[in-house]
GROMACS .gro file of N, CA and C in nm:
model
  372
    1MET      N    1  -0.769   0.815   1.535
    1MET     CA    2  -0.664   0.813   1.457
    1MET      C    3  -0.680   0.883   1.321
    2GLN      N    4  -0.608   0.980   1.297
    2GLN     CA    5  -0.626   1.064   1.173
    2GLN      C    6  -0.527   1.021   1.070
    3LEU      N    7  -0.576   0.943   0.970
    3LEU     CA    8  -0.489   0.904   0.864
    3LEU      C    9  -0.555   0.932   0.730
    4THR      N   10  -0.471   0.973   0.637
    4THR     CA   11  -0.522   0.991   0.505
    4THR      C   12  -0.528   0.860   0.428
    5TYR      N   13  -0.601   0.858   0.321
    5TYR     CA   14  -0.617   0.738   0.240
    5TYR      C   15  -0.463   0.685   0.201
    6SER      N   16  -0.387   0.777   0.158
    6SER     CA   17  -0.253   0.738   0.117
    6SER      C   18  -0.174   0.674   0.226
    7GLU      N   19  -0.192   0.732   0.346
    7GLU     CA   20  -0.118   0.673   0.469
    7GLU      C   21  -0.170   0.537   0.500
    8TYR      N   22  -0.296   0.521   0.494
    8TYR     CA   23  -0.370   0.396   0.521
    8TYR      C   24  -0.318   0.287   0.432
    9VAL      N   25  -0.316   0.319   0.298
    9VAL     CA   26  -0.267   0.215   0.205
    9VAL      C   27  -0.125   0.182   0.224
   10LEU      N   28  -0.050   0.286   0.244
   10LEU     CA   29   0.098   0.257   0.267
   10LEU      C   30   0.124   0.169   0.390
   11LEU      N   31   0.053   0.196   0.494
   11LEU     CA   32   0.074   0.124   0.617
   11LEU      C   33   0.027  -0.023   0.588
   12LEU      N   34  -0.086  -0.040   0.525
   12LEU     CA   35  -0.126  -0.176   0.500
   12LEU      C   36  -0.023  -0.259   0.414
   13ARG      N   37   0.033  -0.185   0.317
   13ARG     CA   38   0.144  -0.246   0.235
   13ARG      C   39   0.273  -0.287   0.327
   14LEU      N   40   0.297  -0.196   0.413
   14LEU     CA   41   0.413  -0.224   0.501
   14LEU      C   42   0.400  -0.347   0.589
   15PHE      N   43   0.274  -0.375   0.633
   15PHE     CA   44   0.246  -0.493   0.713
   15PHE      C   45   0.289  -0.609   0.636
   16ASP      N   46   0.277  -0.618   0.497
   16ASP     CA   47   0.307  -0.730   0.421
   16ASP      C   48   0.456  -0.732   0.380
   17CYS      N   49   0.515  -0.612   0.373
   17CYS     CA   50   0.656  -0.608   0.326
   17CYS      C   51   0.745  -0.508   0.402
   18GLU      N   52   0.743  -0.535   0.537
   18GLU     CA   53   0.825  -0.450   0.626
   18GLU      C   54   0.974  -0.462   0.585
   19GLY      N   55   1.038  -0.348   0.590
   19GLY     CA   56   1.179  -0.346   0.553
   19GLY      C   57   1.202  -0.313   0.411
   20ALA      N   58   1.093  -0.282   0.342
   20ALA     CA   59   1.106  -0.242   0.203
   20ALA      C   60   1.157  -0.101   0.190
   21SER      N   61   1.220  -0.071   0.076
   21SER     CA   62   1.271   0.060   0.056
   21SER      C   63   1.166   0.154  -0.003
   22GLN      N   64   1.197   0.287   0.001
   22GLN     CA   65   1.094   0.374  -0.060
   22GLN      C   66   1.061   0.336  -0.210
   23GLU      N   67   1.173   0.303  -0.277
   23GLU     CA   68   1.148   0.265  -0.417
   23GLU      C   69   1.064   0.136  -0.426
   24ASP      N   70   1.091   0.039  -0.342
   24ASP     CA   71   1.006  -0.085  -0.344
   24ASP      C   72   0.866  -0.050  -0.319
   25LEU      N   73   0.832   0.037  -0.225
   25LEU     CA   74   0.691   0.075  -0.199
   25LEU      C   75   0.635   0.148  -0.312
   26SER      N   76   0.707   0.233  -0.376
   26SER     CA   77   0.658   0.311  -0.490
   26SER      C   78   0.620   0.222  -0.599
   27ARG      N   79   0.710   0.119  -0.632
   27ARG     CA   80   0.681   0.016  -0.733
   27ARG      C   81   0.557  -0.063  -0.702
   28ALA      N   82   0.550  -0.111  -0.568
   28ALA     CA   83   0.445  -0.199  -0.527
   28ALA      C   84   0.309  -0.120  -0.531
   29LEU      N   85   0.300   0.009  -0.499
   29LEU     CA   86   0.186   0.082  -0.495
   29LEU      C   87   0.160   0.157  -0.627
   30GLN      N   88   0.253   0.141  -0.723
   30GLN     CA   89   0.241   0.198  -0.853
   30GLN      C   90   0.214   0.349  -0.846
   31THR      N   91   0.302   0.419  -0.764
   31THR     CA   92   0.290   0.560  -0.756
   31THR      C   93   0.428   0.625  -0.758
   32ASP      N   94   0.433   0.746  -0.774
   32ASP     CA   95   0.571   0.811  -0.785
   32ASP      C   96   0.639   0.822  -0.647
   33LYS      N   97   0.773   0.824  -0.662
   33LYS     CA   98   0.858   0.819  -0.537
   33LYS      C   99   0.830   0.940  -0.450
   34SER      N  100   0.806   1.057  -0.508
   34SER     CA  101   0.784   1.173  -0.424
   34SER      C  102   0.655   1.166  -0.347
   35ALA      N  103   0.552   1.107  -0.397
   35ALA     CA  104   0.435   1.097  -0.328
   35ALA      C  105   0.447   0.996  -0.208
   36VAL      N  106   0.518   0.887  -0.227
   36VAL     CA  107   0.557   0.797  -0.127
   36VAL      C  108   0.643   0.858  -0.021
   37ALA      N  109   0.742   0.942  -0.061
   37ALA     CA  110   0.832   1.013   0.033
   37ALA      C  111   0.750   1.108   0.123
   38ARG      N  112   0.654   1.182   0.068
   38ARG     CA  113   0.570   1.266   0.141
   38ARG      C  114   0.489   1.189   0.247
   39THR      N  115   0.431   1.079   0.205
   39THR     CA  116   0.346   1.001   0.293
   39THR      C  117   0.432   0.937   0.404
   40LEU      N  118   0.551   0.885   0.368
   40LEU     CA  119   0.640   0.831   0.467
   40LEU      C  120   0.674   0.933   0.573
   41LYS      N  121   0.700   1.048   0.522
   41LYS     CA  122   0.743   1.158   0.621
   41LYS      C  123   0.636   1.179   0.721
   42LEU      N  124   0.502   1.183   0.671
   42LEU     CA  125   0.391   1.208   0.764
   42LEU      C  126   0.375   1.090   0.860
   43LEU      N  127   0.390   0.967   0.809
   43LEU     CA  128   0.377   0.853   0.901
   43LEU      C  129   0.490   0.847   0.997
   44GLU      N  130   0.603   0.886   0.967
   44GLU     CA  131   0.715   0.902   1.058
   44GLU      C  132   0.686   1.000   1.161
   45GLN      N  133   0.638   1.117   1.127
   45GLN     CA  134   0.599   1.219   1.227
   45GLN      C  135   0.488   1.180   1.319
   46LYS      N  136   0.399   1.092   1.269
   46LYS     CA  137   0.291   1.036   1.352
   46LYS      C  138   0.328   0.917   1.440
   47GLY      N  139   0.450   0.869   1.412
   47GLY     CA  140   0.505   0.756   1.498
   47GLY      C  141   0.475   0.622   1.453
   48PHE      N  142   0.431   0.601   1.327
   48PHE     CA  143   0.389   0.476   1.281
   48PHE      C  144   0.519   0.399   1.218
   49ILE      N  145   0.610   0.471   1.170
   49ILE     CA  146   0.730   0.406   1.098
   49ILE      C  147   0.861   0.471   1.142
   50CYS      N  148   0.968   0.411   1.116
   50CYS     CA  149   1.103   0.454   1.133
   50CYS      C  150   1.176   0.420   1.015
   51ARG      N  151   1.281   0.487   0.978
   51ARG     CA  152   1.370   0.461   0.858
   51ARG      C  153   1.509   0.421   0.909
   52GLU      N  154   1.556   0.311   0.857
   52GLU     CA  155   1.683   0.264   0.896
   52GLU      C  156   1.775   0.248   0.773
   53LYS      N  157   1.899   0.280   0.787
   53LYS     CA  158   1.999   0.265   0.670
   53LYS      C  159   2.011   0.121   0.649
   54ASP      N  160   2.015   0.085   0.521
   54ASP     CA  161   2.047  -0.052   0.478
   54ASP      C  162   2.182  -0.097   0.516
   55ALA      N  163   2.199  -0.206   0.570
   55ALA     CA  164   2.336  -0.256   0.613
   55ALA      C  165   2.433  -0.270   0.497
   56GLU      N  166   2.387  -0.309   0.379
   56GLU     CA  167   2.472  -0.335   0.264
   56GLU      C  168   2.492  -0.208   0.177
   57ASP      N  169   2.388  -0.135   0.168
   57ASP     CA  170   2.394  -0.005   0.081
   57ASP      C  171   2.333   0.105   0.168
   58ARG      N  172   2.435   0.182   0.218
   58ARG     CA  173   2.392   0.294   0.319
   58ARG      C  174   2.311   0.403   0.245
   59ARG      N  175   2.304   0.402   0.115
   59ARG     CA  176   2.216   0.508   0.047
   59ARG      C  177   2.069   0.470   0.061
   60ILE      N  178   2.046   0.339   0.085
   60ILE     CA  179   1.906   0.293   0.092
   60ILE      C  180   1.856   0.296   0.236
   61LYS      N  181   1.734   0.347   0.247
   61LYS     CA  182   1.671   0.346   0.384
   61LYS      C  183   1.558   0.244   0.377
   62ARG      N  184   1.562   0.156   0.478
   62ARG     CA  185   1.459   0.051   0.492
   62ARG      C  186   1.343   0.112   0.580
   63ILE      N  187   1.215   0.079   0.546
   63ILE     CA  188   1.110   0.133   0.621
   63ILE      C  189   1.059   0.032   0.714
   64ARG      N  190   1.051   0.065   0.840
   64ARG     CA  191   1.012  -0.033   0.939
   64ARG      C  192   0.892   0.022   1.024
   65LEU      N  193   0.803  -0.063   1.062
   65LEU     CA  194   0.694  -0.020   1.147
   65LEU      C  195   0.752  -0.009   1.288
   66THR      N  196   0.706   0.096   1.361
   66THR     CA  197   0.743   0.105   1.507
   66THR      C  198   0.644   0.005   1.578
   67GLU      N  199   0.674   0.002   1.712
   67GLU     CA  200   0.583  -0.084   1.794
   67GLU      C  201   0.441  -0.022   1.780
   68TYR      N  202   0.421   0.107   1.788
   68TYR     CA  203   0.304   0.169   1.776
   68TYR      C  204   0.232   0.140   1.643
   69GLY      N  205   0.304   0.144   1.536
   69GLY     CA  206   0.260   0.113   1.409
   69GLY      C  207   0.216  -0.033   1.400
   70ARG      N  208   0.287  -0.121   1.454
   70ARG     CA  209   0.245  -0.264   1.452
   70ARG      C  210   0.107  -0.287   1.525
   71MET      N  211   0.103  -0.204   1.638
   71MET     CA  212  -0.017  -0.226   1.719
   71MET      C  213  -0.151  -0.181   1.650
   72GLN      N  214  -0.135  -0.102   1.544
   72GLN     CA  215  -0.250  -0.052   1.470
   72GLN      C  216  -0.298  -0.151   1.362
   73HIS      N  217  -0.230  -0.261   1.344
   73HIS     CA  218  -0.271  -0.360   1.241
   73HIS      C  219  -0.407  -0.413   1.252
   74PRO      N  220  -0.448  -0.457   1.375
   74PRO     CA  221  -0.584  -0.516   1.379
   74PRO      C  222  -0.688  -0.404   1.352
   75PHE      N  223  -0.666  -0.285   1.399
   75PHE     CA  224  -0.760  -0.178   1.376
   75PHE      C  225  -0.772  -0.146   1.227
   76LEU      N  226  -0.654  -0.140   1.156
   76LEU     CA  227  -0.660  -0.100   1.017
   76LEU      C  228  -0.725  -0.212   0.934
   77LEU      N  229  -0.706  -0.340   0.969
   77LEU     CA  230  -0.765  -0.451   0.903
   77LEU      C  231  -0.922  -0.445   0.923
   78SER      N  232  -0.966  -0.405   1.051
   78SER     CA  233  -1.113  -0.401   1.080
   78SER      C  234  -1.172  -0.293   0.997
   79VAL      N  235  -1.097  -0.178   0.979
   79VAL     CA  236  -1.152  -0.073   0.893
   79VAL      C  237  -1.169  -0.126   0.747
   80MET      N  238  -1.067  -0.190   0.696
   80MET     CA  239  -1.072  -0.252   0.562
   80MET      C  240  -1.191  -0.350   0.549
   81ASN      N  241  -1.199  -0.436   0.644
   81ASN     CA  242  -1.311  -0.536   0.639
   81ASN      C  243  -1.452  -0.466   0.641
   82SER      N  244  -1.460  -0.362   0.727
   82SER     CA  245  -1.586  -0.289   0.733
   82SER      C  246  -1.620  -0.229   0.600
   83TRP      N  247  -1.518  -0.171   0.536
   83TRP     CA  248  -1.538  -0.101   0.400
   83TRP      C  249  -1.582  -0.203   0.305
   84VAL      N  250  -1.514  -0.323   0.295
   84VAL     CA  251  -1.544  -0.427   0.199
   84VAL      C  252  -1.685  -0.470   0.228
   85ASN      N  253  -1.720  -0.496   0.353
   85ASN     CA  254  -1.854  -0.542   0.382
   85ASN      C  255  -1.962  -0.439   0.341
   86TYR      N  256  -1.935  -0.311   0.363
   86TYR     CA  257  -2.025  -0.209   0.324
   86TYR      C  258  -2.042  -0.216   0.164
   87LEU      N  259  -1.943  -0.231   0.096
   87LEU     CA  260  -1.950  -0.233  -0.050
   87LEU      C  261  -2.034  -0.354  -0.098
   88ILE      N  262  -2.011  -0.468  -0.041
   88ILE     CA  263  -2.072  -0.593  -0.100
   88ILE      C  264  -2.203  -0.623  -0.022
   89ASP      N  265  -2.251  -0.540   0.068
   89ASP     CA  266  -2.365  -0.568   0.149
   89ASP      C  267  -2.495  -0.601   0.065
   90THR      N  268  -2.510  -0.544  -0.051
   90THR     CA  269  -2.627  -0.556  -0.130
   90THR      C  270  -2.614  -0.659  -0.239
   91LEU      N  271  -2.491  -0.716  -0.251
   91LEU     CA  272  -2.463  -0.809  -0.359
   91LEU      C  273  -2.504  -0.958  -0.314
   92SER      N  274  -2.550  -1.039  -0.410
   92SER     CA  275  -2.567  -1.176  -0.386
   92SER      C  276  -2.434  -1.246  -0.364
   93PRO      N  277  -2.443  -1.367  -0.306
   93PRO     CA  278  -2.313  -1.448  -0.279
   93PRO      C  279  -2.243  -1.469  -0.416
   94GLN      N  280  -2.325  -1.491  -0.521
   94GLN     CA  281  -2.263  -1.526  -0.657
   94GLN      C  282  -2.196  -1.403  -0.710
   95ASP      N  283  -2.260  -1.287  -0.690
   95ASP     CA  284  -2.198  -1.162  -0.746
   95ASP      C  285  -2.069  -1.134  -0.662
   96VAL      N  286  -2.068  -1.153  -0.533
   96VAL     CA  287  -1.953  -1.134  -0.449
   96VAL      C  288  -1.838  -1.218  -0.497
   97SER      N  289  -1.869  -1.351  -0.525
   97SER     CA  290  -1.768  -1.441  -0.583
   97SER      C  291  -1.715  -1.399  -0.714
   98CYS      N  292  -1.803  -1.351  -0.800
   98CYS     CA  293  -1.764  -1.298  -0.932
   98CYS      C  294  -1.669  -1.178  -0.910
   99VAL      N  295  -1.710  -1.079  -0.838
   99VAL     CA  296  -1.630  -0.957  -0.808
   99VAL      C  297  -1.490  -0.995  -0.748
  100GLU      N  298  -1.486  -1.085  -0.653
  100GLU     CA  299  -1.349  -1.124  -0.601
  100GLU      C  300  -1.267  -1.188  -0.701
  101ARG      N  301  -1.321  -1.278  -0.789
  101ARG     CA  302  -1.248  -1.343  -0.884
  101ARG      C  303  -1.192  -1.241  -0.995
  102ASN      N  304  -1.279  -1.141  -1.031
  102ASN     CA  305  -1.231  -1.051  -1.126
  102ASN      C  306  -1.131  -0.948  -1.070
  103PHE      N  307  -1.150  -0.914  -0.934
  103PHE     CA  308  -1.050  -0.824  -0.874
  103PHE      C  309  -0.917  -0.902  -0.869
  104ARG      N  310  -0.908  -1.029  -0.841
  104ARG     CA  311  -0.791  -1.105  -0.845
  104ARG      C  312  -0.716  -1.090  -0.975
  105ILE      N  313  -0.795  -1.115  -1.085
  105ILE     CA  314  -0.741  -1.111  -1.219
  105ILE      C  315  -0.691  -0.975  -1.253
  106LEU      N  316  -0.763  -0.863  -1.214
  106LEU     CA  317  -0.717  -0.726  -1.233
  106LEU      C  318  -0.590  -0.690  -1.152
  107ALA      N  319  -0.587  -0.739  -1.028
  107ALA     CA  320  -0.472  -0.710  -0.946
  107ALA      C  321  -0.346  -0.782  -1.005
  108GLU      N  322  -0.361  -0.904  -1.055
  108GLU     CA  323  -0.246  -0.972  -1.111
  108GLU      C  324  -0.198  -0.894  -1.236
  109ARG      N  325  -0.291  -0.863  -1.323
  109ARG     CA  326  -0.249  -0.783  -1.445
  109ARG      C  327  -0.186  -0.658  -1.403
  110SER      N  328  -0.244  -0.584  -1.312
  110SER     CA  329  -0.189  -0.461  -1.274
  110SER      C  330  -0.058  -0.466  -1.216
  111SER      N  331  -0.026  -0.576  -1.139
  111SER     CA  332   0.109  -0.587  -1.082
  111SER      C  333   0.215  -0.621  -1.197
  112LYS      N  334   0.178  -0.663  -1.312
  112LYS     CA  335   0.259  -0.699  -1.433
  112LYS      C  336   0.274  -0.578  -1.522
  113ALA      N  337   0.188  -0.484  -1.509
  113ALA     CA  338   0.186  -0.367  -1.606
  113ALA      C  339   0.312  -0.280  -1.595
  114ASP      N  340   0.356  -0.242  -1.710
  114ASP     CA  341   0.459  -0.148  -1.711
  114ASP      C  342   0.400  -0.011  -1.747
  115PHE      N  343   0.369   0.076  -1.648
  115PHE     CA  344   0.298   0.196  -1.664
  115PHE      C  345   0.375   0.297  -1.748
  116ARG      N  346   0.505   0.299  -1.739
  116ARG     CA  347   0.596   0.390  -1.823
  116ARG      C  348   0.568   0.363  -1.967
  117GLU      N  349   0.562   0.229  -1.996
  117GLU     CA  350   0.547   0.190  -2.134
  117GLU      C  351   0.403   0.228  -2.183
  118LEU      N  352   0.304   0.201  -2.098
  118LEU     CA  353   0.167   0.238  -2.127
  118LEU      C  354   0.150   0.391  -2.157
  119ILE      N  355   0.211   0.471  -2.072
  119ILE     CA  356   0.205   0.622  -2.087
  119ILE      C  357   0.281   0.659  -2.218
  120GLY      N  358   0.397   0.589  -2.253
  120GLY     CA  359   0.460   0.626  -2.367
  120GLY      C  360   0.373   0.589  -2.492
  121LYS      N  361   0.298   0.482  -2.487
  121LYS     CA  362   0.208   0.449  -2.598
  121LYS      C  363   0.094   0.548  -2.611
  122THR      N  364   0.052   0.600  -2.501
  122THR     CA  365  -0.070   0.690  -2.492
  122THR      C  366  -0.026   0.827  -2.546
  123ALA      N  367   0.097   0.872  -2.522
  123ALA     CA  368   0.152   0.997  -2.552
  123ALA      C  369   0.185   1.012  -2.699
  124ARG      N  370   0.187   0.909  -2.776
  124ARG     CA  371   0.232   0.912  -2.914
  124ARG      C  372   0.115   0.951  -3.006
   0.00000   0.00000   0.00000
């Protein structure tokens, strides 16, 4: 299976929030809409996802996993677990616990960050 990092990340996100819009995914992944659009186009061409018009707002397209896309979930999770295990292999259990705790804190702060505001402050 040939996936780019962006495709991999987007697929993992879709497993958690299937039916999201392109804008929802862009916000959740904190990346621009055009990058998400390009990645979605590739995933659609590869048969992982399909786009459906929203029943209430026909301008919005909901992103859904295809059956093939859903079938890849165990494999993608195993890749993620292998990667994490590789990264923490040389750490002590205490260090692993500390890293996990700090990543949770960073992830929570990251989800609350307003990047447009931060960019505006930096540009001044």
